[in-house]
mmCIF file of C-alpha atoms in Angstrom:
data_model
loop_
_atom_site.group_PDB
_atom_site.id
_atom_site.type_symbol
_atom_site.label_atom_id
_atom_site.label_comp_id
_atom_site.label_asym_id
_atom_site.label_seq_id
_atom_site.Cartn_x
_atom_site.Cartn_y
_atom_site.Cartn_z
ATOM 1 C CA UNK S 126 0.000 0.000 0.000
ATOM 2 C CA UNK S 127 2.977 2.819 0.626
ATOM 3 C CA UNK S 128 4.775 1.733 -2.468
ATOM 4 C CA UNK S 129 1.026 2.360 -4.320
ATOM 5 C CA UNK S 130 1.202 5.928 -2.616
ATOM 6 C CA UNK S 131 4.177 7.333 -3.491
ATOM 7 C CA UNK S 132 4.199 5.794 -7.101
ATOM 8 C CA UNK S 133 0.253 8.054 -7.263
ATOM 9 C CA UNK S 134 2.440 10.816 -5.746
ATOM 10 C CA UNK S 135 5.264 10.259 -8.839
ATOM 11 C CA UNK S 136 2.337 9.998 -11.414
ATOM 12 C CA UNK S 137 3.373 12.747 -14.063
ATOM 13 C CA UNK S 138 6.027 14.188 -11.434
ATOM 14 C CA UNK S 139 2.747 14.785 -9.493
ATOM 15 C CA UNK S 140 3.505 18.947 -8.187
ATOM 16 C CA UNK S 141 7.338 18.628 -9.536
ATOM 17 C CA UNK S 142 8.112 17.263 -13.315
ATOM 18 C CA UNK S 143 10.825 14.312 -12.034
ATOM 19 C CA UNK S 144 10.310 10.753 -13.406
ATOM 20 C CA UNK S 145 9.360 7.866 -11.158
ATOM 21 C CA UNK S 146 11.480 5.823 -10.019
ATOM 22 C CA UNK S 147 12.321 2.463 -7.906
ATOM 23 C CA UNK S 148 14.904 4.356 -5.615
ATOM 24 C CA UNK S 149 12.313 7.452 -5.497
ATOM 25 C CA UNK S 150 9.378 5.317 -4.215
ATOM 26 C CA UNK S 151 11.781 3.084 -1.876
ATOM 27 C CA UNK S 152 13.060 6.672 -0.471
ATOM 28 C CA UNK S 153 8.895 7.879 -0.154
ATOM 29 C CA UNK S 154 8.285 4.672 2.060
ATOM 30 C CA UNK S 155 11.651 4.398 4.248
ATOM 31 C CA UNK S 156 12.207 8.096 5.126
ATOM 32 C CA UNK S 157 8.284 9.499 4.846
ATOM 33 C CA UNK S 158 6.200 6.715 5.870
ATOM 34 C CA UNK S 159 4.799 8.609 8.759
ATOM 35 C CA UNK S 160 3.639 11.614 5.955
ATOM 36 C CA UNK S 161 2.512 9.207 4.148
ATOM 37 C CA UNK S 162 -0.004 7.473 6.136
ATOM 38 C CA UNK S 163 -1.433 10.396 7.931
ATOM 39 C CA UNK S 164 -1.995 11.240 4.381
ATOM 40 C CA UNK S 165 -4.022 8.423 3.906
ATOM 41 C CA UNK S 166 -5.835 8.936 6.921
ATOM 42 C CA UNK S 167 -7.332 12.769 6.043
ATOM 43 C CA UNK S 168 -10.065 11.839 3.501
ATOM 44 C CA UNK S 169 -8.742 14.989 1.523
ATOM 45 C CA UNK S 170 -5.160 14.472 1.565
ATOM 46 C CA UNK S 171 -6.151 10.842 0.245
ATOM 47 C CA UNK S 172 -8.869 12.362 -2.335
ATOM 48 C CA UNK S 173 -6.046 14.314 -3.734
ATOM 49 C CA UNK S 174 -3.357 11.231 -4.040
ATOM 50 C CA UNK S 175 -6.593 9.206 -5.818
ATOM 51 C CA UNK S 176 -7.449 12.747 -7.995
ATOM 52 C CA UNK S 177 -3.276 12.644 -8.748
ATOM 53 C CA UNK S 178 -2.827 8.502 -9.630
ATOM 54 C CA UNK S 179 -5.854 9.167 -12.005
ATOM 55 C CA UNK S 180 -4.141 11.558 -13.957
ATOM 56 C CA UNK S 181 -2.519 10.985 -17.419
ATOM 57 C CA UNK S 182 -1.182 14.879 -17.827
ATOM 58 C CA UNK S 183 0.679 17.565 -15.898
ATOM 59 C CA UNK S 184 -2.012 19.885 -16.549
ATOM 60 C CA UNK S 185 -4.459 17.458 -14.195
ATOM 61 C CA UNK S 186 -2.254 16.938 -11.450
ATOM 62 C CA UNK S 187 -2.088 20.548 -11.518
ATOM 63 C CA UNK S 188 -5.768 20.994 -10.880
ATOM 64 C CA UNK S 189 -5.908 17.926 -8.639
ATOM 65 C CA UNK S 190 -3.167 19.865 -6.427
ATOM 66 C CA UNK S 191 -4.686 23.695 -7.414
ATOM 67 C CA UNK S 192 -8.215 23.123 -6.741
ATOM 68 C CA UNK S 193 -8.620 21.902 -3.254
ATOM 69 C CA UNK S 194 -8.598 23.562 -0.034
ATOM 70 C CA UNK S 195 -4.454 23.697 1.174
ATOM 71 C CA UNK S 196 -4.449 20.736 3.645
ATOM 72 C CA UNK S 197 -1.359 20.057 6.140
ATOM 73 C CA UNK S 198 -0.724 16.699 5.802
ATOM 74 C CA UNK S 199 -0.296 16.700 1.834
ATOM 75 C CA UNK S 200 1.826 19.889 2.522
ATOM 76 C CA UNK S 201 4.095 17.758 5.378
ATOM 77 C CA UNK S 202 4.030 14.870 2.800
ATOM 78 C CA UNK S 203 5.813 16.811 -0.523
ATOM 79 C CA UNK S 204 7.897 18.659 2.246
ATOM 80 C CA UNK S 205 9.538 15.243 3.514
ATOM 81 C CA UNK S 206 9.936 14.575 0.084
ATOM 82 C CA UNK S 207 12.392 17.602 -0.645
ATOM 83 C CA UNK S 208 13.964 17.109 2.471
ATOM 84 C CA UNK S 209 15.017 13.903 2.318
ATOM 85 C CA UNK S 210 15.694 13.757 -1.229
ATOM 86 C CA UNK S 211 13.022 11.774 -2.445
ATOM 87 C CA UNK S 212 13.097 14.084 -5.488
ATOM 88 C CA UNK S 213 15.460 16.305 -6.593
ATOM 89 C CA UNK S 214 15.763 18.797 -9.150
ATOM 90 C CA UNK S 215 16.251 17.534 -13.152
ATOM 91 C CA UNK S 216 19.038 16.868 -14.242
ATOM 92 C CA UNK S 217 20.003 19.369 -17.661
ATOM 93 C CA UNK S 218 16.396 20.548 -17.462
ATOM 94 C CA UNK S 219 15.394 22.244 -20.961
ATOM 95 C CA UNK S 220 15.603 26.185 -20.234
ATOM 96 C CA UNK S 221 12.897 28.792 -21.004
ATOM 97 C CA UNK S 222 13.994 30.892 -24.429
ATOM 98 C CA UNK S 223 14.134 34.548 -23.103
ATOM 99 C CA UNK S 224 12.558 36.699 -25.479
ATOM 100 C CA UNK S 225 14.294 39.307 -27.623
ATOM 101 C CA UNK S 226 11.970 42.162 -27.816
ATOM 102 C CA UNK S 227 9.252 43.079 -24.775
ATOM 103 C CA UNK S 228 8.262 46.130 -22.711
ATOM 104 C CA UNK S 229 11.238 46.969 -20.633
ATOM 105 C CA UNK S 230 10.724 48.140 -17.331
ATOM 106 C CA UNK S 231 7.035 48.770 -17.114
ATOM 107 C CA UNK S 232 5.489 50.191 -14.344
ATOM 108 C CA UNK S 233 2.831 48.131 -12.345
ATOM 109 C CA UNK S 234 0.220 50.195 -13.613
ATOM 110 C CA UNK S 235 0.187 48.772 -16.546
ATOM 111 C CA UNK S 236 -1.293 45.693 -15.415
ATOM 112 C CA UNK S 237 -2.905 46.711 -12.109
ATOM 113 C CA UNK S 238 -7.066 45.726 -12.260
ATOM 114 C CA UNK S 239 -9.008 42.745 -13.069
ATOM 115 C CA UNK S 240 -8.650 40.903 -15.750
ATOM 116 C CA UNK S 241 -9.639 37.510 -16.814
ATOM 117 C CA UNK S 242 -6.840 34.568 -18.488
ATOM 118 C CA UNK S 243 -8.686 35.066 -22.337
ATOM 119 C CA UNK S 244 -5.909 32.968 -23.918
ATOM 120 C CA UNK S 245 -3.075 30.126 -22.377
ATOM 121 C CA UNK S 246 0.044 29.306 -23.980
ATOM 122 C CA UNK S 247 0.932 26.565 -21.450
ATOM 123 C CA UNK S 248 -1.153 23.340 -21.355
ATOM 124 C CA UNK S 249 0.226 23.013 -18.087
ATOM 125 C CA UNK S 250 -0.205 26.155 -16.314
ATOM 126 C CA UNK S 251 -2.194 28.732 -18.276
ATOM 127 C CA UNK S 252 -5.618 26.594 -19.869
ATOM 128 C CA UNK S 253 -7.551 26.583 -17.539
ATOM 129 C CA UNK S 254 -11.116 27.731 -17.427
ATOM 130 C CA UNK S 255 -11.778 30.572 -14.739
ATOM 131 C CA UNK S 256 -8.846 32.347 -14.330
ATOM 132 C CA UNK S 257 -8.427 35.741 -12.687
ATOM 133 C CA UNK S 258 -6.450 37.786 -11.640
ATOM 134 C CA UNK S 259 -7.124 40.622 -9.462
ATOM 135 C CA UNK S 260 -3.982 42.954 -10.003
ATOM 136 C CA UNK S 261 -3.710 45.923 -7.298
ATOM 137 C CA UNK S 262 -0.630 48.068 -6.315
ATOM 138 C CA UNK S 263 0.482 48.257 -2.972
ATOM 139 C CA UNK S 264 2.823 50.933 -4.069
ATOM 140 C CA UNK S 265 5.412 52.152 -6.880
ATOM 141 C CA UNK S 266 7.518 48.845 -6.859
ATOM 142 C CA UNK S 267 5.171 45.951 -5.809
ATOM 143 C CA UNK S 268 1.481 44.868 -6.175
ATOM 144 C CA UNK S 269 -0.565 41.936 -4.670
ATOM 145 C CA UNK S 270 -2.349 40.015 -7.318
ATOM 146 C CA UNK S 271 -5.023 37.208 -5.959
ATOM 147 C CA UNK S 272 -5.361 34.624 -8.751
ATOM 148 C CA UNK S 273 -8.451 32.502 -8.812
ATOM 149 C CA UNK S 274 -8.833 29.375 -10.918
ATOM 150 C CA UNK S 275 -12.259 27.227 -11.340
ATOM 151 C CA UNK S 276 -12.558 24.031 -12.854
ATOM 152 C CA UNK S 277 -16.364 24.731 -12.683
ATOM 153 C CA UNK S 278 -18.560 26.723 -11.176
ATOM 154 C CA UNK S 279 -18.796 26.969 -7.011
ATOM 155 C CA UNK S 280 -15.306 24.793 -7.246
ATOM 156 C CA UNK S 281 -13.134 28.041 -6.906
ATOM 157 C CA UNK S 282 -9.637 28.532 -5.390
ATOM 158 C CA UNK S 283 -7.883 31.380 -4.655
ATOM 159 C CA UNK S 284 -4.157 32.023 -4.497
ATOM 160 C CA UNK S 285 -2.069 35.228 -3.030
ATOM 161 C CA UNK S 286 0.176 36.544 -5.650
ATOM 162 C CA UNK S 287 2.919 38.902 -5.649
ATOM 163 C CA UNK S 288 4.160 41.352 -8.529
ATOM 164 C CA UNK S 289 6.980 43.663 -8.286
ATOM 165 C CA UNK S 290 9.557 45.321 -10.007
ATOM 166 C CA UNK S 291 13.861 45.556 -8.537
ATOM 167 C CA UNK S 292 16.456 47.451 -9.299
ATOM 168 C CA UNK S 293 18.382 46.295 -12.480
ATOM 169 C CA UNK S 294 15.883 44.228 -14.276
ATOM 170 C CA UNK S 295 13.621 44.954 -16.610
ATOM 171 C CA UNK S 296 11.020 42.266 -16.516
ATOM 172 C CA UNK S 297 8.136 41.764 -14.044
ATOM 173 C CA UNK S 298 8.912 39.297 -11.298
ATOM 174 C CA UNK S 299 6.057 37.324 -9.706
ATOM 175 C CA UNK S 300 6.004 34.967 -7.100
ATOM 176 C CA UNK S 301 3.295 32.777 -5.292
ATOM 177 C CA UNK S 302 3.107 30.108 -2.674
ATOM 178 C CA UNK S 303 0.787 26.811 -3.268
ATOM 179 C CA UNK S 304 0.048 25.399 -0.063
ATOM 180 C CA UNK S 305 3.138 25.407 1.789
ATOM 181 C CA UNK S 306 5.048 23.368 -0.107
ATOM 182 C CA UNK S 307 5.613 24.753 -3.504
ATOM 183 C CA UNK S 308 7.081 28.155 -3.528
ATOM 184 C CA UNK S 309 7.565 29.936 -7.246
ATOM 185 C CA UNK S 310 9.030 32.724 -8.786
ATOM 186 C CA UNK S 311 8.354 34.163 -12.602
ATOM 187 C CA UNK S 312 9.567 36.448 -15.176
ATOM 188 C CA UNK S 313 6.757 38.147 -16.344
ATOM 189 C CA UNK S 314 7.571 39.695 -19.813
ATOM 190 C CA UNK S 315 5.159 42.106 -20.928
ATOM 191 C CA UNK S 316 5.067 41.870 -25.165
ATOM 192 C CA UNK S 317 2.129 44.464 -25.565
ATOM 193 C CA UNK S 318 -0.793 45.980 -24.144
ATOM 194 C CA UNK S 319 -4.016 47.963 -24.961
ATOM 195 C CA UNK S 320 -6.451 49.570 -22.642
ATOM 196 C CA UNK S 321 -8.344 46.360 -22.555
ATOM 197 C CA UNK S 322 -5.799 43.538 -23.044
ATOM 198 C CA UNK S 323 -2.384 42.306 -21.750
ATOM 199 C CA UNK S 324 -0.649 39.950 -23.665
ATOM 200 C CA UNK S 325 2.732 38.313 -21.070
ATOM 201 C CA UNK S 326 5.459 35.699 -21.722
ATOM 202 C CA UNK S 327 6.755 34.046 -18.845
ATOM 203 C CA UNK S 328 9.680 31.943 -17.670
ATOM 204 C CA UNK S 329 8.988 30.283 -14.217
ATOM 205 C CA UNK S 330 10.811 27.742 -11.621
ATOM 206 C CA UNK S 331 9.673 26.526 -8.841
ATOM 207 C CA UNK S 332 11.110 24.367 -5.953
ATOM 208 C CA UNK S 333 12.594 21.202 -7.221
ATOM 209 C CA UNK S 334 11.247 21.752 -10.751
ATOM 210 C CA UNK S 335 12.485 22.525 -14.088
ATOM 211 C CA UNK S 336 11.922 25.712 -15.794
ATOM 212 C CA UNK S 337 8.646 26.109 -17.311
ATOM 213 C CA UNK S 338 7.690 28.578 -20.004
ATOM 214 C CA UNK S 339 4.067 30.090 -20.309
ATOM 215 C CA UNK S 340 2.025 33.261 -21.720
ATOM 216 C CA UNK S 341 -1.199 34.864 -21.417
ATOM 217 C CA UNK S 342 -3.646 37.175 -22.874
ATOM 218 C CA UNK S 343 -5.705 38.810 -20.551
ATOM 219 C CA UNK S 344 -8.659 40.734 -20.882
ATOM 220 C CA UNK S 345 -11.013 42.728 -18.727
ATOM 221 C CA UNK S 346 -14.076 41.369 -20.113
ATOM 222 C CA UNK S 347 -15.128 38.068 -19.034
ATOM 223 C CA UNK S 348 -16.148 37.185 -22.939
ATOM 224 C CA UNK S 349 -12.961 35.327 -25.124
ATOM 225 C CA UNK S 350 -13.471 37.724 -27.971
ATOM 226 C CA UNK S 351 -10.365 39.406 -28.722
ATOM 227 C CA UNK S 352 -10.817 42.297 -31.886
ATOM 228 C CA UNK S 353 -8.384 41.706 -34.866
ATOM 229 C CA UNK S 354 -6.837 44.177 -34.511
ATOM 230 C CA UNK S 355 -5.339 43.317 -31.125
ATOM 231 C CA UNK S 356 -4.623 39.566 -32.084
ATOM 232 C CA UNK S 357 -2.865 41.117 -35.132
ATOM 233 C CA UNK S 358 -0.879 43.398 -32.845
ATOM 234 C CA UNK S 359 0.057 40.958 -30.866
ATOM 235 C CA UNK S 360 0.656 38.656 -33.053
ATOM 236 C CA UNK S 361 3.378 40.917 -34.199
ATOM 237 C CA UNK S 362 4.693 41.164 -31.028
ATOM 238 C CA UNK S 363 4.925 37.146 -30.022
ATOM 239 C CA UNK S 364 7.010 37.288 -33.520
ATOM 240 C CA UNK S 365 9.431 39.754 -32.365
ATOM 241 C CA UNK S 366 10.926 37.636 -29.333
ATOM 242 C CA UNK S 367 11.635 34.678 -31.507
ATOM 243 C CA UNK S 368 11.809 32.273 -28.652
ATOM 244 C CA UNK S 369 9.886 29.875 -31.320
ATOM 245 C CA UNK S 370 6.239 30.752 -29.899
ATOM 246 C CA UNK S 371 3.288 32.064 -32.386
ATOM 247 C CA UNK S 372 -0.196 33.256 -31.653
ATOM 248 C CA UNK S 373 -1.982 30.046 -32.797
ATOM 249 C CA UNK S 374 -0.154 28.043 -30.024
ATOM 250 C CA UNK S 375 -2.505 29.968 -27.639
ATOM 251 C CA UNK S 376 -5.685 28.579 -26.942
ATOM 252 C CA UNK S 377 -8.703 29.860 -25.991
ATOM 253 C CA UNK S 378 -10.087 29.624 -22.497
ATOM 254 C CA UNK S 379 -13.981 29.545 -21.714
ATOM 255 C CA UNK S 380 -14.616 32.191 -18.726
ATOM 256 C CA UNK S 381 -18.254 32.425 -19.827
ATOM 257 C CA UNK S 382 -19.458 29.590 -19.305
ATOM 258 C CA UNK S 383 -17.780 27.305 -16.901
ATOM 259 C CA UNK S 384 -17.601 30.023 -14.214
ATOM 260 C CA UNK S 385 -19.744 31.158 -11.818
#
């Protein structure tokens, strides 16, 4: 039974993107057995391992780890895991292209209000249904963002975000904290913007992870129509930072109706 539950906690690298192995899953039930069966004894830190074995993609274990309420044990569980080396970072990870051409140093009010995730880039991260973000300045340099993410309606979760800008770089840097466990920190490069729509690149890492690369359009209308004008626009602009992404790779989100 404690080999089944760490090889459902390995499933698709589970929260981190690490391949299962047999020294992974012997490490998981010698060093973490204790994590691991309170685990299975909180019917949602157990829902969660059955809502993670079930999964065939990254972009499901996401939402089976995303869309419940942040519970304890699960968060004691993945932290055993780091600390006694149960999983490790990737070895010669593929790296996020940085792209050539973007919006250097913005200010945060570029972005700050509400917006809705229109359009995902990442399968993984950004195509989801529901997403929002909630963008408002604290002051000149940083801004809390509160992201919210639905798989359907009345099933929302909400996530404290930070945005800020430092001295000497001239991207966006955001950071957020998923339970307890997995702490992450992005480059948010802003390609283009119009009164109504934000259009970001990112390159992201996270705590034991490789880097991951993602963009979004964002608009302040919950409806997925974007005019052609601004696709064209930014289509121009995705071009520009020839890290080998177009417009057609992103795909369009439903925020009308699958949310509440």
């Amino acid at each position: 039974m404690i080999l089944a539950v760490a090889s459902a906690l390995l499933v698709n690298a589970a929260i981190v993107q690490h391949p299962k192995s047999e020294q992974n899953v012997l490490c998981i039930a010698t060093q973490c057995l204790g994590q691991v069966l309170a685990c299975q004894g909180d019917s949602s830190c157990k829902s969660t391992l059955s809502c993670i074995q079930a999964c065939k993609t990254e972009a499901c274990t996401i939402q089976c780890n995303l869309l419940p309420p942040p519970n304890e044990k699960l968060s004691k569980l993945v932290n055993c895991f780091f600390e006694k080396g149960c999983i490790s970072a990737p070895k010669n990870p593929p790296q996020c292209p940085r792209p050539k051409e973007y919006i250097r140093n913005p200010g945060l009010d570029l972005i700050t209000g509400d917006w809705f995730v229109s359009r995902g880039l990442s399968p993984v991260y950004d195509q989801f249904q529901c997403q929002k973000m909630n963008i408002h300045a604290v002051n000149s340099t940083f801004s809390q963002y509160d992201y919210y993410l639905a798989a359907a309606p009345g099933q929302e979760r909400f996530i404290p975000c930070q945005v800020q800008t430092k001295p000497g770089i001239d991207y966006l840097v955001t950071s957020y904290t998923i339970g307890d466990f997995l702490q992450g920190t992005d480059e948010w490069y802003l390609l283009d913007r119009t009164d109504d729509f934000l259009l970001i690149y990112y390159c992201g890492s996270a705590k034991g992870t490789a880097p991951y690369q993602g963009g979004i359009i964002m608009s302040k209308s919950q409806s997925s129509d974007i005019p052609k004008d601004v696709l064209d626009r930014f289509e121009i602009a995705i071009n520009k930072t020839q890290t080998g992404v177009v417009l057609s790779d992103f795909v369009i989100n439903d925020n009308l109706n699958q949310c509440s």
